[in-house]
PDB file of C-alpha atoms and ligand atoms in Angstrom:
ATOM      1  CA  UNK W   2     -70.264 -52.439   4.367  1.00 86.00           C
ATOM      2  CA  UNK W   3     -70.185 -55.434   6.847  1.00 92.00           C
ATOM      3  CA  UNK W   4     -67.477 -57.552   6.376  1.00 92.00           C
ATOM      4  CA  UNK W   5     -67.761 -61.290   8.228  1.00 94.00           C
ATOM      5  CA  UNK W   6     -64.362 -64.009   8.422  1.00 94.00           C
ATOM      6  CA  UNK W   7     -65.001 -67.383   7.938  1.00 95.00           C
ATOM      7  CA  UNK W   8     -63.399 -70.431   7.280  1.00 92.00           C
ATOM      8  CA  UNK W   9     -63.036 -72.505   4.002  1.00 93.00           C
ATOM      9  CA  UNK W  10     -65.507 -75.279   5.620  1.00 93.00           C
ATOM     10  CA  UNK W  11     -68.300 -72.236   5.442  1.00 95.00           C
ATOM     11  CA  UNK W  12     -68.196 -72.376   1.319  1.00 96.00           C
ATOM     12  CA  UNK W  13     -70.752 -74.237  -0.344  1.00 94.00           C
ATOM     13  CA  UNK W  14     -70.153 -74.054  -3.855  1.00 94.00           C
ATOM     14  CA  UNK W  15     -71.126 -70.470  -4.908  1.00 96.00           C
ATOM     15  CA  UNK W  16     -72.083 -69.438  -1.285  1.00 97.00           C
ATOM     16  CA  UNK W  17     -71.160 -68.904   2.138  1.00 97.00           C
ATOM     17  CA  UNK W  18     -73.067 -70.691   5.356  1.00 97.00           C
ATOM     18  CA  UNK W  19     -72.844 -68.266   8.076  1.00 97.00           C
ATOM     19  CA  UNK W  20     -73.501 -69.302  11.663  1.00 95.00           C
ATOM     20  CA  UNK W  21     -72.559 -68.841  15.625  1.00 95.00           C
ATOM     21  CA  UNK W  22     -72.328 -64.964  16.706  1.00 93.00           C
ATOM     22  CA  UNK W  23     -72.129 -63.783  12.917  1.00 95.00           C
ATOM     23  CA  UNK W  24     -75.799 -65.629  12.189  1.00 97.00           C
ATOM     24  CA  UNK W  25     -76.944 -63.842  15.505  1.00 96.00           C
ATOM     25  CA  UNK W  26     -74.839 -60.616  14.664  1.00 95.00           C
ATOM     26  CA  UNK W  27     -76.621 -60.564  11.158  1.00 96.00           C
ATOM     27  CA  UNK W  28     -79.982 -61.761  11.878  1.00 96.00           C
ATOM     28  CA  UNK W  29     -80.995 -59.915  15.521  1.00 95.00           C
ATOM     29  CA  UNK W  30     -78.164 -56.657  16.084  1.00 95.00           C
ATOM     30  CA  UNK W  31     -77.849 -55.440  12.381  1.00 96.00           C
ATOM     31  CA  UNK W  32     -81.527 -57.351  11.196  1.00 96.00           C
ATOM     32  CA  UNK W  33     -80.567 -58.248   7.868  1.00 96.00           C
ATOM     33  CA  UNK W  34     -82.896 -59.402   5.209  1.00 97.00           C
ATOM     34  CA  UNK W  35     -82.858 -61.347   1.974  1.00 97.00           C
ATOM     35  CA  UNK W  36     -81.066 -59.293  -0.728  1.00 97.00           C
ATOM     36  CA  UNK W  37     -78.981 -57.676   1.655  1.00 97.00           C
ATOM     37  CA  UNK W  38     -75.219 -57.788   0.855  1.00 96.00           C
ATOM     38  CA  UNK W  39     -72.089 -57.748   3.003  1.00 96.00           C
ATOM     39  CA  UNK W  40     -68.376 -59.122   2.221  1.00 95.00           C
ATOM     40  CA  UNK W  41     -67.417 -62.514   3.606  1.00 96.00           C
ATOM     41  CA  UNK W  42     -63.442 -62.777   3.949  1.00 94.00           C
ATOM     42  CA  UNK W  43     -62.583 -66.861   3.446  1.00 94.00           C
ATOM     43  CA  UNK W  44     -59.194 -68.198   3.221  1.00 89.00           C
ATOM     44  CA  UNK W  45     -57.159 -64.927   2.355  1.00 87.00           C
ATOM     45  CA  UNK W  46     -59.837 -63.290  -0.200  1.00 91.00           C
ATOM     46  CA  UNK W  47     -62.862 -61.263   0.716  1.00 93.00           C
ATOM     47  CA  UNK W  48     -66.081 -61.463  -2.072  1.00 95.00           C
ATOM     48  CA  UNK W  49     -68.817 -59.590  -2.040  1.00 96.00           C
ATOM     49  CA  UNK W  50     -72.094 -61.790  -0.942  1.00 97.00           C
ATOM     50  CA  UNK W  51     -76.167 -61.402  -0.780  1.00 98.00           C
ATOM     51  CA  UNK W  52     -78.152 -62.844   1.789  1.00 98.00           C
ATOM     52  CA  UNK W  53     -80.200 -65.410  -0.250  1.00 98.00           C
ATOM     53  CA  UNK W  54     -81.740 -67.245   3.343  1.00 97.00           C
ATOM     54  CA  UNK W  55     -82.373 -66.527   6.631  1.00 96.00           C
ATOM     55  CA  UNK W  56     -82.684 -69.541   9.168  1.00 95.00           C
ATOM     56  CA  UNK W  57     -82.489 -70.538  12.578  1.00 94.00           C
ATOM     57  CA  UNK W  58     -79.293 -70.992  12.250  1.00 95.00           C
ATOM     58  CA  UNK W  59     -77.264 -70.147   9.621  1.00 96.00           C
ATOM     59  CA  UNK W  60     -77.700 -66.764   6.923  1.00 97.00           C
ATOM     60  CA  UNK W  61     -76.636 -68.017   3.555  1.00 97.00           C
ATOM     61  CA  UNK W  62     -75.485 -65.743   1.295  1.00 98.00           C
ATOM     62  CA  UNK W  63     -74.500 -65.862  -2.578  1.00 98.00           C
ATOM     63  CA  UNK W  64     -71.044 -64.874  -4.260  1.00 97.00           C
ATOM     64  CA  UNK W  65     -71.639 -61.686  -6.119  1.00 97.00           C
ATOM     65  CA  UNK W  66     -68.290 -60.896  -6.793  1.00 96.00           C
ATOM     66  CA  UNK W  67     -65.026 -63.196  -5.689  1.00 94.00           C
ATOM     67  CA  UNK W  68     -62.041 -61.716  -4.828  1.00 90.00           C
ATOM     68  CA  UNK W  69     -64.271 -58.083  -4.325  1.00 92.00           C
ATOM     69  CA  UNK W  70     -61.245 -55.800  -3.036  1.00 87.00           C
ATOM     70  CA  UNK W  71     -57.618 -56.918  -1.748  1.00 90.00           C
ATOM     71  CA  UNK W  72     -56.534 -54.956   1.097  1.00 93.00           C
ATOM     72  CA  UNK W  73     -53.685 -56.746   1.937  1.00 95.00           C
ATOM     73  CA  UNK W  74     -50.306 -55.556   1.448  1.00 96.00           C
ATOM     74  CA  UNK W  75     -47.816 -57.293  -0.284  1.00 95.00           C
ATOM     75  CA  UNK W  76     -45.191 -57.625   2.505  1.00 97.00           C
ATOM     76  CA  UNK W  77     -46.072 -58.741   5.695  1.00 98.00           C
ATOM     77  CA  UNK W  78     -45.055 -56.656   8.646  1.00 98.00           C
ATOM     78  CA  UNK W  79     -44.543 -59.036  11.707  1.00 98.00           C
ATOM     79  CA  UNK W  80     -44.668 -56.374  14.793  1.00 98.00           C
ATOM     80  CA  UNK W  81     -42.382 -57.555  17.788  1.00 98.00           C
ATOM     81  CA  UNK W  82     -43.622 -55.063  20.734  1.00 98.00           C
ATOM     82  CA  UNK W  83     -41.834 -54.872  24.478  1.00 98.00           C
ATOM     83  CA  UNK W  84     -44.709 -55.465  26.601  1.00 98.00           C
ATOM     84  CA  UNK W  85     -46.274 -52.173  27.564  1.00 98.00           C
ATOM     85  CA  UNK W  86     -47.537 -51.127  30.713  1.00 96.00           C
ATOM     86  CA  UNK W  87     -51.426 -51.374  31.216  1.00 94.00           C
ATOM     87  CA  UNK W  88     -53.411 -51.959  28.221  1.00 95.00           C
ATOM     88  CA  UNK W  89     -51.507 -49.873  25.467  1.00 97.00           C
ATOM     89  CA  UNK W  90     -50.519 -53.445  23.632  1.00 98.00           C
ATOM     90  CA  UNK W  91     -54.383 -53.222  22.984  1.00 98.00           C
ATOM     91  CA  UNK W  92     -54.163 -49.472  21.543  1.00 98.00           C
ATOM     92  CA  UNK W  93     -51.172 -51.373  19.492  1.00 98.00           C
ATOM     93  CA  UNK W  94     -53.467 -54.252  18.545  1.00 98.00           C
ATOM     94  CA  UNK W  95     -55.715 -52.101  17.025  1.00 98.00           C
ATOM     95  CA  UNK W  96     -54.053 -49.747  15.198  1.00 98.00           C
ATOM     96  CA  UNK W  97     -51.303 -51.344  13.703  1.00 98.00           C
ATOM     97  CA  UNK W  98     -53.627 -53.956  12.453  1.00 98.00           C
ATOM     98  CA  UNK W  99     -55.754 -51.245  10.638  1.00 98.00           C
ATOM     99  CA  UNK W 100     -51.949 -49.965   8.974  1.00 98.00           C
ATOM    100  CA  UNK W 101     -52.127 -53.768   7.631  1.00 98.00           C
ATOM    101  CA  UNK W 102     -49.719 -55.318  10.211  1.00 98.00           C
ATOM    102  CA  UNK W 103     -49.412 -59.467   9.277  1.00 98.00           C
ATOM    103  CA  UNK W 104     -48.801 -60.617  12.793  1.00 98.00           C
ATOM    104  CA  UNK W 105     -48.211 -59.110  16.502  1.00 98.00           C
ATOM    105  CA  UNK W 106     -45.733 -60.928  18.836  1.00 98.00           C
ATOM    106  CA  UNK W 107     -45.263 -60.126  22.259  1.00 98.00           C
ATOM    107  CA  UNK W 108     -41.963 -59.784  24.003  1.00 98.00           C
ATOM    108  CA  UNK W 109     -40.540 -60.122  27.529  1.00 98.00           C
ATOM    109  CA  UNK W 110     -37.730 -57.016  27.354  1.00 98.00           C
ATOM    110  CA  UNK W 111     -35.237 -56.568  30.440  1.00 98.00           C
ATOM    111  CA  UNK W 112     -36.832 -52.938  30.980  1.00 98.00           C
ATOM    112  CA  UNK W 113     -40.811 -54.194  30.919  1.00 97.00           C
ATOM    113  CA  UNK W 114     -42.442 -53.150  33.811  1.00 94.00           C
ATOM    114  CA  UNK W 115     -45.804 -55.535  32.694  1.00 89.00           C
ATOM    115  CA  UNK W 116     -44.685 -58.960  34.225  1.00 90.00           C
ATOM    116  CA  UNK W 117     -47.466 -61.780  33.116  1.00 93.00           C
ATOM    117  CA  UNK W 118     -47.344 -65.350  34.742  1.00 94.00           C
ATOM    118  CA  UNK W 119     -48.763 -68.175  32.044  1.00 94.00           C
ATOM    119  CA  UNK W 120     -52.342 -68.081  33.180  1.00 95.00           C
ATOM    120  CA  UNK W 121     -52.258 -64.140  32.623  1.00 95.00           C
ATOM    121  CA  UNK W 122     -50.730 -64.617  29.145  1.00 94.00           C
ATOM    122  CA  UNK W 123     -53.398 -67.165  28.078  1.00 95.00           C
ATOM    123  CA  UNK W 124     -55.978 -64.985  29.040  1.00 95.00           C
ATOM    124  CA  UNK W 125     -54.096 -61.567  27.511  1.00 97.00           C
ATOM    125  CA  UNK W 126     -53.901 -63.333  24.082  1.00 97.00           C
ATOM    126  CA  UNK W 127     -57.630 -64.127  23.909  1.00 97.00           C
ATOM    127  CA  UNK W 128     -58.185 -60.692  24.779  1.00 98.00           C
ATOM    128  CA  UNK W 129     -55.560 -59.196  22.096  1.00 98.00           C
ATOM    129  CA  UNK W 130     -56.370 -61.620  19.576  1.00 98.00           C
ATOM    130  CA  UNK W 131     -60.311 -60.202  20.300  1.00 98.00           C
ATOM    131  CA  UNK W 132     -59.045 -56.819  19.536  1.00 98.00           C
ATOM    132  CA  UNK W 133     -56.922 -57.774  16.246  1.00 98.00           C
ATOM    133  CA  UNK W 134     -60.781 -59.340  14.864  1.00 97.00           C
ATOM    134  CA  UNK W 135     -62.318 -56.069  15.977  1.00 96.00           C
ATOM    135  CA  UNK W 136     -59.888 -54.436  14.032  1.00 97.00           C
ATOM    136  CA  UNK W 137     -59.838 -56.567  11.062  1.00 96.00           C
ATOM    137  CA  UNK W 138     -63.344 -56.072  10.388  1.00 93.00           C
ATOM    138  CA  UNK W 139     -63.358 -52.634  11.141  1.00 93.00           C
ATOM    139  CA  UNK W 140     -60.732 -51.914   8.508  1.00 95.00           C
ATOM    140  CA  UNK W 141     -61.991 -54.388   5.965  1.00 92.00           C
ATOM    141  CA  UNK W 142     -59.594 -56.637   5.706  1.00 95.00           C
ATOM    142  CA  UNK W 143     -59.138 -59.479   4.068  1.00 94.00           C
ATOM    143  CA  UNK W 144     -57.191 -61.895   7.191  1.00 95.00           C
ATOM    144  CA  UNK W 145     -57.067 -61.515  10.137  1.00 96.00           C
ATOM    145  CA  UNK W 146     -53.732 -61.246  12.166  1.00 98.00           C
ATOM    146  CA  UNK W 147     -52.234 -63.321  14.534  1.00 98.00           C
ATOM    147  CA  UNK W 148     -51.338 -62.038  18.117  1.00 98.00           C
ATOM    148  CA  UNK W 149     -48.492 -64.847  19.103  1.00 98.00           C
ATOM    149  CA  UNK W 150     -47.438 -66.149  22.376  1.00 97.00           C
ATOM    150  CA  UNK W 151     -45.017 -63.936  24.449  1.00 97.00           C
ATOM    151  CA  UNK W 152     -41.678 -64.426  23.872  1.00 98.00           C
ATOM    152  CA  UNK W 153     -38.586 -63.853  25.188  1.00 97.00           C
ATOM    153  CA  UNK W 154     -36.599 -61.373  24.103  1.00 98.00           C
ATOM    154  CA  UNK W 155     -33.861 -63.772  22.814  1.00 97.00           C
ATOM    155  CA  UNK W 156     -36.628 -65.863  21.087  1.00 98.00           C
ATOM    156  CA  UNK W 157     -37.925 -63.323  19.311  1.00 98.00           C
ATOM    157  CA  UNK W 158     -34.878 -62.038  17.924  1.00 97.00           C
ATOM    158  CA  UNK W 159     -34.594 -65.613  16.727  1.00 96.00           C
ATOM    159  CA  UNK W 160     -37.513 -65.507  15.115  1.00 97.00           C
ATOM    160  CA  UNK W 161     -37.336 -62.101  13.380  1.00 97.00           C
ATOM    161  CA  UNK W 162     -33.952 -63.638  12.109  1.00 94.00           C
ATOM    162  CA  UNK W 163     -35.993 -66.035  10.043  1.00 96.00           C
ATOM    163  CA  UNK W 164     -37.636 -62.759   8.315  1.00 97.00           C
ATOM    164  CA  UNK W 165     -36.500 -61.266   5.173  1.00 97.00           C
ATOM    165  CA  UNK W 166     -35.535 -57.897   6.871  1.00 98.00           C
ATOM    166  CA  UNK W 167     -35.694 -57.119  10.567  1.00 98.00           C
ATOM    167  CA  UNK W 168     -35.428 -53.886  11.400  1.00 98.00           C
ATOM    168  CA  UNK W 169     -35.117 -52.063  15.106  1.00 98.00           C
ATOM    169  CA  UNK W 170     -36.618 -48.566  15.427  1.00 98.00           C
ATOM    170  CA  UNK W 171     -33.936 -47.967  18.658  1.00 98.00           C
ATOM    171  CA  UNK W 172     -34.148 -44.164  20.649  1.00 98.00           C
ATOM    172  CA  UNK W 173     -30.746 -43.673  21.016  1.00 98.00           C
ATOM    173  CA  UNK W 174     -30.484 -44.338  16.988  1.00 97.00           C
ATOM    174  CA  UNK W 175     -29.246 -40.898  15.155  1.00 96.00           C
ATOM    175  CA  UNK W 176     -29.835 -39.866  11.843  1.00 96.00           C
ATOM    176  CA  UNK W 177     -31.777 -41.215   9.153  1.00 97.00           C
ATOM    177  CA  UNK W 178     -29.571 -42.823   6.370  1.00 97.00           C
ATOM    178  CA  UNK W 179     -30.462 -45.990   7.852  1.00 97.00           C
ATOM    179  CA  UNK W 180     -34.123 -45.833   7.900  1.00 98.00           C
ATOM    180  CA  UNK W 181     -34.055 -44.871   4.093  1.00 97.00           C
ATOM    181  CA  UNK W 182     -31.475 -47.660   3.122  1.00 97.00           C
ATOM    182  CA  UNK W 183     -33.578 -50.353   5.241  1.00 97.00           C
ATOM    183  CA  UNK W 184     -37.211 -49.037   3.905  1.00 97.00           C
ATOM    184  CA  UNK W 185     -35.353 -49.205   0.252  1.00 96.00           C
ATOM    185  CA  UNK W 186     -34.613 -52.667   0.975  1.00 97.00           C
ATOM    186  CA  UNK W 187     -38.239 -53.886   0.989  1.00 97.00           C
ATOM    187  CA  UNK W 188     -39.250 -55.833  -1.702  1.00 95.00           C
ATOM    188  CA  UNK W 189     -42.563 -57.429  -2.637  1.00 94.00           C
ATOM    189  CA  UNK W 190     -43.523 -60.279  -0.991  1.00 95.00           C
ATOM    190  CA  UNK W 191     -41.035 -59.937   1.798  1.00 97.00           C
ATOM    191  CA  UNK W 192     -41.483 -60.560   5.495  1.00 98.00           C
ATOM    192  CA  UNK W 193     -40.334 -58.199   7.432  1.00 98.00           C
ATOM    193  CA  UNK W 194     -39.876 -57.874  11.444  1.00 98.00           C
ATOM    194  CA  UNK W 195     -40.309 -54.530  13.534  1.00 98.00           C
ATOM    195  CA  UNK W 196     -38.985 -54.792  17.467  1.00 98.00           C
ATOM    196  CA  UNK W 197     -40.054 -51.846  18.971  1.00 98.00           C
ATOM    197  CA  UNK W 198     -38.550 -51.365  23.053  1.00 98.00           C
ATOM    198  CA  UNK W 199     -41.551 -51.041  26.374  1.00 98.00           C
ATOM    199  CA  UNK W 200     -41.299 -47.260  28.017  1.00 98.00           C
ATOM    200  CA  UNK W 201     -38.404 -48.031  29.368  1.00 98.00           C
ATOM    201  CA  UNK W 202     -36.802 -48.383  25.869  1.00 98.00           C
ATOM    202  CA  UNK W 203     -33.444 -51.285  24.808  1.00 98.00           C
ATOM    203  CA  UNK W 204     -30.881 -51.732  27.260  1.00 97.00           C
ATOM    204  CA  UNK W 205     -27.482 -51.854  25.273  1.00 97.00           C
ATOM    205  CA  UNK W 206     -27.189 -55.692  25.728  1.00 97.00           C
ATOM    206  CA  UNK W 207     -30.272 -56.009  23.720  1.00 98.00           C
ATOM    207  CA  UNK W 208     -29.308 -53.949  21.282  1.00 98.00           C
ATOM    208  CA  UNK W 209     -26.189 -55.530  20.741  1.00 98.00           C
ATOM    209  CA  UNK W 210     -28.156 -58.982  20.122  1.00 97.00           C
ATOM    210  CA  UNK W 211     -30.218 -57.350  17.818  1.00 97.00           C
ATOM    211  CA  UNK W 212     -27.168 -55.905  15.500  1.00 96.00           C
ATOM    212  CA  UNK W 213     -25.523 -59.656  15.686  1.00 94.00           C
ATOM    213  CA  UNK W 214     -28.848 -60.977  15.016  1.00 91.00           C
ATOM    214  CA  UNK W 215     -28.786 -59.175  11.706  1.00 93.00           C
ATOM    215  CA  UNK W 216     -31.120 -56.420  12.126  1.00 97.00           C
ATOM    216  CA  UNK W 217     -31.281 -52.695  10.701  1.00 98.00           C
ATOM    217  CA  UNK W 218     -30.931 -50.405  13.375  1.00 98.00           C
ATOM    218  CA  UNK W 219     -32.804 -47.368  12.760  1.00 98.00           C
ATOM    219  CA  UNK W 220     -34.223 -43.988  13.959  1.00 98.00           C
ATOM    220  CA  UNK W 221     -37.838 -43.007  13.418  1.00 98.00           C
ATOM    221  CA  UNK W 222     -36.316 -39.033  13.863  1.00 98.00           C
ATOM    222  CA  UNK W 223     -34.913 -36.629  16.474  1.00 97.00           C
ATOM    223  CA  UNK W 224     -37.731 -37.327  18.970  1.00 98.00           C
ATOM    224  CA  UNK W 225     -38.465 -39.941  21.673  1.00 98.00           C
ATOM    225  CA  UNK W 226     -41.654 -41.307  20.747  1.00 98.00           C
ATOM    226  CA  UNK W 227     -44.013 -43.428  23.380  1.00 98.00           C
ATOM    227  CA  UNK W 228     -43.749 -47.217  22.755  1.00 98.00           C
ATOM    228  CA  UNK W 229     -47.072 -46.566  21.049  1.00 98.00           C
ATOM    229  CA  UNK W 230     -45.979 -44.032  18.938  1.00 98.00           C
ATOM    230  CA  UNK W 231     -43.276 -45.953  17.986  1.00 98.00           C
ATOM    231  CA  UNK W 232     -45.071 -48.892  17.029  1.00 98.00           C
ATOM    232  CA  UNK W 233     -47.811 -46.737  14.752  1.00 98.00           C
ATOM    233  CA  UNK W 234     -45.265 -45.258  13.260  1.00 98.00           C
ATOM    234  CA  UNK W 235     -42.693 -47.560  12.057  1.00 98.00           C
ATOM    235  CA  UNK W 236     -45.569 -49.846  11.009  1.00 98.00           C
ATOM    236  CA  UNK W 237     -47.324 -47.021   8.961  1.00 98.00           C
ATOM    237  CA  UNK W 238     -44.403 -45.749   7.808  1.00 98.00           C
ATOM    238  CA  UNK W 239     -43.789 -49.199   6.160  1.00 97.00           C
ATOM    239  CA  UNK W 240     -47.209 -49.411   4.826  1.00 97.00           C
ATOM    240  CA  UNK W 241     -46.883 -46.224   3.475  1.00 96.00           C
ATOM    241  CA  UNK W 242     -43.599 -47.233   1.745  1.00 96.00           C
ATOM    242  CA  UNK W 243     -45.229 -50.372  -0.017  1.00 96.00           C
ATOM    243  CA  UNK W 244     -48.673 -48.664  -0.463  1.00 95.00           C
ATOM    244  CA  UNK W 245     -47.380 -45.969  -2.550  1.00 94.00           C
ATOM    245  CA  UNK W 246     -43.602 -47.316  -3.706  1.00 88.00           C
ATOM    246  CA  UNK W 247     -44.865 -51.076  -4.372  1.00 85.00           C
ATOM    247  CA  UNK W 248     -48.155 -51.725  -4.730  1.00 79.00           C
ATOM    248  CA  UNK W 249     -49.651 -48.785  -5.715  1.00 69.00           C
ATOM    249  CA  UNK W 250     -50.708 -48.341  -9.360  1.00 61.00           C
ATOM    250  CA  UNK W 251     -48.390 -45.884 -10.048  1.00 46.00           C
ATOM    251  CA  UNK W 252     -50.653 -43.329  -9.093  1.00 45.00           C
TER     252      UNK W 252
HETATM  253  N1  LIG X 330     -36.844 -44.932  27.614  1.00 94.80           N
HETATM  254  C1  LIG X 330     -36.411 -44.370  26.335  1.00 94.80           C
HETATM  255  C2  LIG X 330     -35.839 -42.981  26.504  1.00 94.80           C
HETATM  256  O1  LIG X 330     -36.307 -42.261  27.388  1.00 94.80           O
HETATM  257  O2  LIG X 330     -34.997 -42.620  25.686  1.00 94.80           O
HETATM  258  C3  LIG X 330     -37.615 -44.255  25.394  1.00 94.80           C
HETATM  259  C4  LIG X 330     -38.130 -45.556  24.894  1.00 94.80           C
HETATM  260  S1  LIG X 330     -39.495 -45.269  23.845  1.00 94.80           S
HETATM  261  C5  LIG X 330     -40.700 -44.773  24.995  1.00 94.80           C
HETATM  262  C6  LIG X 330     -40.050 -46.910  23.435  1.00 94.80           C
HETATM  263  C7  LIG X 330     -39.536 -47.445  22.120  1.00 94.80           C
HETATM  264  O3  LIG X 330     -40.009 -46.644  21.050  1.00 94.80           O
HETATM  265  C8  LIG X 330     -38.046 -47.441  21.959  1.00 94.80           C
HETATM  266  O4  LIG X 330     -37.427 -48.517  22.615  1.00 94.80           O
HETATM  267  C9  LIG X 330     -37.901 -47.526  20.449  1.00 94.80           C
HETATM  268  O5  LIG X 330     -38.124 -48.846  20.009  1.00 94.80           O
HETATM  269  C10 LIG X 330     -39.036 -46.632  19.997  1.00 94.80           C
HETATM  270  N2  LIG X 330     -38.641 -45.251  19.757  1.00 94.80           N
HETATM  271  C11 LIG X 330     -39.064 -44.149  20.410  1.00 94.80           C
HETATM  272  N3  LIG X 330     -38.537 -43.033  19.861  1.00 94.80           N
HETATM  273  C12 LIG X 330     -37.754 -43.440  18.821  1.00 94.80           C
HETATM  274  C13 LIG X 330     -36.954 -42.770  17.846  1.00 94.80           C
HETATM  275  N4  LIG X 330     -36.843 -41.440  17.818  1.00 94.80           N
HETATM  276  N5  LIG X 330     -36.295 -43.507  16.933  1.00 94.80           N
HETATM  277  C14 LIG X 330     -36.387 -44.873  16.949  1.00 94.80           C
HETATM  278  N6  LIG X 330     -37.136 -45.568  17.828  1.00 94.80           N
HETATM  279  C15 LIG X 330     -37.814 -44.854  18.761  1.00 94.80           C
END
């Protein structure tokens, strides 16, 4: 099922007012007609909705069913990634938002070989925040996540310091009492940062700003994973953890 974001201004009482590439997406690629139904994701929720007019402009559509599914989790992962080399952040993008990532922030790291003046970072984010949509639709979600200006490396670990729990996948991490005692640590409606390093990996300076800025250092096992890897995995692996331990149904 087709699943369209808008924003709160869209609602008209009981119904949504689609326009822009959505009307055209709707009306002339996937040639909807009255009676057709899709889900329209407003402000957080996503309801199912039929198509109850078709104009020249806007598709309105019906509430069938608020609040129709939740696919949110209940802790928001905030992803901090090194910046990768070529266009892996996109690979990133993509599939950490499907694992339910809240937010994707860019870093400068010491050992990043991808070096991107401001004009090349405006024009990056468009392009990543492009993919996060993509993504966000494709999985059915019900928001969809921010990809954040670059930041340094020290102003991201100020930032993840704001978080509930910040924790720092790191390669030359052994062991994995501390990736158990951190996951056990998240709680329901926590925010939680992930820093995972570029190719190149953490220089030890970093890490040591990392451990003063409070965060779990951890090992995602006896491997060294690609930056991409890395990133899927500590993000599904805390998915996973909230999906079965804390919001599942007890199934
Ligand atoms: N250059 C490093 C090396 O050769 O050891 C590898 C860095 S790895 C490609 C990129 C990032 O993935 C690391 O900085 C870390 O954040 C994460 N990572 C990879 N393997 C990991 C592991 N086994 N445990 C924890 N983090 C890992």
């Amino acid at each position: 099922m087709y699943n369209f974001f808008v924003d709160e201004s869209a609602r008209i009482g009981g119904s949504f007012k689609i326009s822009g590439k959505d009307h055209n997406h709707i009306c002339n690629v996937l040639r909807m007609q009255v009676g057709d139904i899709f889900l329209v994701s407003c402000g957080g929720t996503s309801s199912l909705c039929r198509v109850t007019q078709m104009g020249e402009d806007t598709v309105e559509a019906e509430i069938v069913e608020e609040d129709y599914r939740n696919t949110e989790l209940s802790v928001r992962f905030y992803l901090f990634q090194g910046l990768p080399k070529g266009d892996k952040l996109e690979l990133i993008i993509q599939k950490t938002v499907e694992l339910g990532v809240a937010g994707i922030i860019p870093v400068e790291m010491s050992r990043c070989v991808m070096k991107l003046d401001d004009k090349k970072k405006k024009s990056k984010r468009e392009r990543w925040q492009a993919i996060a949509e993509s993504a966000a639709k494709q999985s059915k979600r019900n928001v969809i996540p921010e990809v954040f200006d670059v930041l340094t490396y020290r102003q991201a670990i100020e930032r993840a310091a704001e978080l509930d729990l910040f924790l720092v996948p790191y390669e030359n991490e052994r062991g994995m009492v501390a990736t158990r005692e951190a996951l056990g640590r998240i709680k329901p409606g926590m925010s939680v940062g992930i820093l995972i390093g570029p190719e190149g990996g953490f220089d030890e300076k970093e890490i040591e700003l990392a451990r003063t800025g409070g965060a779990a250092v951890v090992s995602l096992g006896q491997r060294t994973l690609r930056a991409e890897t890395a990133a899927v995995t500590a993000v599904a692996m805390g998915m996973l953890h909230v999906e079965m331990e804390l919001d599942g149904d007890g199934q």
